[in-house]
PDB file of C-alpha atoms in Angstrom:
ATOM      1  CA  MET A   1       0.000   0.000   0.000  1.00 40.00           C
ATOM      2  CA  PRO A   2       1.390   3.462  -0.907  1.00 50.00           C
ATOM      3  CA  ASP A   3       2.618   5.767   1.843  1.00 59.00           C
ATOM      4  CA  GLY A   4       0.721   8.777   0.506  1.00 61.00           C
ATOM      5  CA  PRO A   5      -1.458  10.004  -2.315  1.00 74.00           C
ATOM      6  CA  PRO A   6      -0.379   9.029  -5.848  1.00 91.00           C
ATOM      7  CA  LEU A   7       0.167  12.708  -6.751  1.00 96.00           C
ATOM      8  CA  THR A   8       0.516  15.821  -4.653  1.00 96.00           C
ATOM      9  CA  VAL A   9       0.744  19.232  -6.300  1.00 97.00           C
ATOM     10  CA  TYR A  10       1.860  22.379  -4.514  1.00 96.00           C
ATOM     11  CA  PHE A  11       1.347  25.903  -5.819  1.00 95.00           C
ATOM     12  CA  ARG A  12       3.245  29.004  -4.698  1.00 96.00           C
ATOM     13  CA  GLN A  13       3.409  32.562  -5.968  1.00 97.00           C
ATOM     14  CA  LEU A  14       7.061  33.579  -6.330  1.00 96.00           C
ATOM     15  CA  THR A  15       6.629  37.189  -7.458  1.00 97.00           C
ATOM     16  CA  PRO A  16       3.653  39.196  -8.709  1.00 97.00           C
ATOM     17  CA  GLU A  17       4.622  37.943 -12.186  1.00 97.00           C
ATOM     18  CA  SER A  18       5.585  34.326 -11.510  1.00 98.00           C
ATOM     19  CA  ALA A  19       4.455  31.150  -9.793  1.00 98.00           C
ATOM     20  CA  LEU A  20       5.816  27.703  -9.024  1.00 98.00           C
ATOM     21  CA  VAL A  21       3.883  24.450  -9.355  1.00 98.00           C
ATOM     22  CA  CYS A  22       5.605  21.411  -7.774  1.00 98.00           C
ATOM     23  CA  ALA A  23       4.443  17.870  -8.448  1.00 97.00           C
ATOM     24  CA  GLN A  24       5.353  14.866  -6.315  1.00 96.00           C
ATOM     25  CA  GLY A  25       4.326  11.321  -7.132  1.00 96.00           C
ATOM     26  CA  GLU A  26       2.893   9.699 -10.237  1.00 96.00           C
ATOM     27  CA  VAL A  27       1.493  11.631 -13.187  1.00 96.00           C
ATOM     28  CA  ASP A  28      -0.668   9.186 -15.115  1.00 95.00           C
ATOM     29  CA  VAL A  29      -4.152   8.971 -16.583  1.00 95.00           C
ATOM     30  CA  ASP A  30      -5.674   8.746 -13.083  1.00 95.00           C
ATOM     31  CA  THR A  31      -3.841  11.753 -11.608  1.00 96.00           C
ATOM     32  CA  ALA A  32      -3.110  14.060 -14.545  1.00 97.00           C
ATOM     33  CA  ASP A  33      -6.202  16.188 -13.848  1.00 97.00           C
ATOM     34  CA  VAL A  34      -4.679  17.272 -10.510  1.00 96.00           C
ATOM     35  CA  LEU A  35      -1.632  18.693 -12.282  1.00 98.00           C
ATOM     36  CA  ALA A  36      -3.800  20.106 -15.062  1.00 98.00           C
ATOM     37  CA  SER A  37      -5.940  22.085 -12.597  1.00 97.00           C
ATOM     38  CA  ALA A  38      -2.918  23.610 -10.868  1.00 97.00           C
ATOM     39  CA  LEU A  39      -1.256  24.549 -14.144  1.00 98.00           C
ATOM     40  CA  GLU A  40      -4.459  26.027 -15.564  1.00 97.00           C
ATOM     41  CA  HIS A  41      -4.855  28.260 -12.507  1.00 96.00           C
ATOM     42  CA  ALA A  42      -1.220  29.353 -12.651  1.00 97.00           C
ATOM     43  CA  ILE A  43      -1.147  29.966 -16.417  1.00 97.00           C
ATOM     44  CA  ARG A  44      -4.243  32.159 -16.194  1.00 96.00           C
ATOM     45  CA  ALA A  45      -2.804  34.315 -13.424  1.00 96.00           C
ATOM     46  CA  TYR A  46       0.969  34.538 -13.986  1.00 98.00           C
ATOM     47  CA  PRO A  47       3.094  35.464 -17.026  1.00 98.00           C
ATOM     48  CA  LEU A  48       5.763  32.957 -15.983  1.00 98.00           C
ATOM     49  CA  VAL A  49       4.941  29.554 -14.531  1.00 98.00           C
ATOM     50  CA  THR A  50       7.663  27.140 -13.507  1.00 98.00           C
ATOM     51  CA  CYS A  51       6.618  23.530 -13.023  1.00 98.00           C
ATOM     52  CA  ASP A  52       9.021  21.448 -10.950  1.00 97.00           C
ATOM     53  CA  LEU A  53       8.778  17.764 -11.799  1.00 97.00           C
ATOM     54  CA  GLY A  54      11.751  16.750  -9.643  1.00 95.00           C
ATOM     55  CA  GLY A  55       9.505  14.825  -7.245  1.00 95.00           C
ATOM     56  CA  VAL A  56       7.712  12.875  -9.973  1.00 95.00           C
ATOM     57  CA  THR A  57       8.265   9.125  -9.806  1.00 94.00           C
ATOM     58  CA  PHE A  58       6.254   8.232 -12.937  1.00 95.00           C
ATOM     59  CA  PHE A  59       5.372  10.448 -15.896  1.00 96.00           C
ATOM     60  CA  GLY A  60       3.268   9.010 -18.682  1.00 94.00           C
ATOM     61  CA  ALA A  61       1.652  10.233 -21.879  1.00 95.00           C
ATOM     62  CA  ALA A  62      -1.218  11.788 -19.904  1.00 96.00           C
ATOM     63  CA  GLY A  63       1.339  14.018 -18.191  1.00 96.00           C
ATOM     64  CA  ALA A  64       2.825  15.071 -21.519  1.00 97.00           C
ATOM     65  CA  ASN A  65      -0.674  15.939 -22.716  1.00 97.00           C
ATOM     66  CA  VAL A  66      -1.241  18.122 -19.634  1.00 97.00           C
ATOM     67  CA  ILE A  67       2.040  19.951 -20.287  1.00 97.00           C
ATOM     68  CA  ALA A  68       1.194  20.460 -23.975  1.00 97.00           C
ATOM     69  CA  ILE A  69      -2.221  21.916 -23.147  1.00 97.00           C
ATOM     70  CA  ALA A  70      -0.796  24.203 -20.448  1.00 97.00           C
ATOM     71  CA  ARG A  71       1.952  25.385 -22.806  1.00 97.00           C
ATOM     72  CA  ASP A  72      -0.560  26.117 -25.566  1.00 97.00           C
ATOM     73  CA  ARG A  73      -2.895  27.989 -23.220  1.00 96.00           C
ATOM     74  CA  GLY A  74       0.036  29.977 -21.886  1.00 97.00           C
ATOM     75  CA  ASP A  75       1.194  30.816 -25.405  1.00 96.00           C
ATOM     76  CA  ALA A  76      -2.318  32.020 -26.265  1.00 97.00           C
ATOM     77  CA  ARG A  77      -2.171  34.443 -23.317  1.00 96.00           C
ATOM     78  CA  GLY A  78       1.407  35.518 -23.929  1.00 97.00           C
ATOM     79  CA  HIS A  79       2.447  33.604 -20.806  1.00 97.00           C
ATOM     80  CA  ARG A  80       5.296  31.128 -20.526  1.00 97.00           C
ATOM     81  CA  LEU A  81       5.500  27.650 -18.994  1.00 97.00           C
ATOM     82  CA  GLU A  82       8.873  26.155 -18.180  1.00 97.00           C
ATOM     83  CA  LEU A  83       9.766  22.822 -16.618  1.00 97.00           C
ATOM     84  CA  VAL A  84      12.555  22.105 -14.159  1.00 97.00           C
ATOM     85  CA  GLY A  85      13.709  18.967 -12.360  1.00 95.00           C
ATOM     86  CA  VAL A  86      12.893  16.784 -15.333  1.00 95.00           C
ATOM     87  CA  THR A  87      15.047  13.675 -15.560  1.00 91.00           C
ATOM     88  CA  GLY A  88      15.022  10.100 -16.776  1.00 91.00           C
ATOM     89  CA  ALA A  89      11.859   8.690 -18.278  1.00 88.00           C
ATOM     90  CA  ALA A  90       9.904  11.927 -17.756  1.00 92.00           C
ATOM     91  CA  ARG A  91      12.447  13.801 -19.869  1.00 94.00           C
ATOM     92  CA  ASP A  92      12.284  11.083 -22.523  1.00 94.00           C
ATOM     93  CA  VAL A  93       8.461  11.248 -22.660  1.00 94.00           C
ATOM     94  CA  LEU A  94       8.531  15.032 -23.036  1.00 95.00           C
ATOM     95  CA  LEU A  95      11.184  14.928 -25.752  1.00 95.00           C
ATOM     96  CA  ILE A  96       9.312  12.223 -27.689  1.00 94.00           C
ATOM     97  CA  ALA A  97       6.139  14.330 -27.404  1.00 93.00           C
ATOM     98  CA  GLY A  98       7.978  17.316 -28.910  1.00 94.00           C
ATOM     99  CA  LEU A  99       7.914  19.306 -25.688  1.00 94.00           C
ATOM    100  CA  GLY A 100      11.670  19.772 -25.270  1.00 91.00           C
ATOM    101  CA  THR A 101      11.362  23.534 -25.701  1.00 90.00           C
ATOM    102  CA  VAL A 102       9.396  23.740 -22.442  1.00 93.00           C
ATOM    103  CA  LEU A 103      12.366  22.385 -20.489  1.00 92.00           C
ATOM    104  CA  ARG A 104      14.283  25.210 -18.821  1.00 86.00           C
ATOM    105  CA  GLY A 105      17.459  25.833 -20.770  1.00 65.00           C
ATOM    106  CA  SER A 106      16.094  24.309 -23.984  1.00 57.00           C
ATOM    107  CA  GLY A 107      15.069  26.029 -27.198  1.00 47.00           C
TER     108      GLY A 107
END
């Protein structure tokens, strides 16, 4: 039995212009809506949103879809989404999905 919830997402305003969304746990088809809700809120309110995936233990295609939608919605508002803490399989999934430009330091 797991020690905690499959996915926990924290939100924090960093400056009046930026926010941080941190995810911890598994981002899959059953939990992706939790991350999607946090990113949607942040993208609507802040010109720069940083999403830290360093605490993510599983990141599937549903997670890549959430990131793609958040990026597109941010672009439509003139806001920017960037990802940090992305390693291993999560990085591979994002690169395969064509989302490498969202990774901080890419593109």
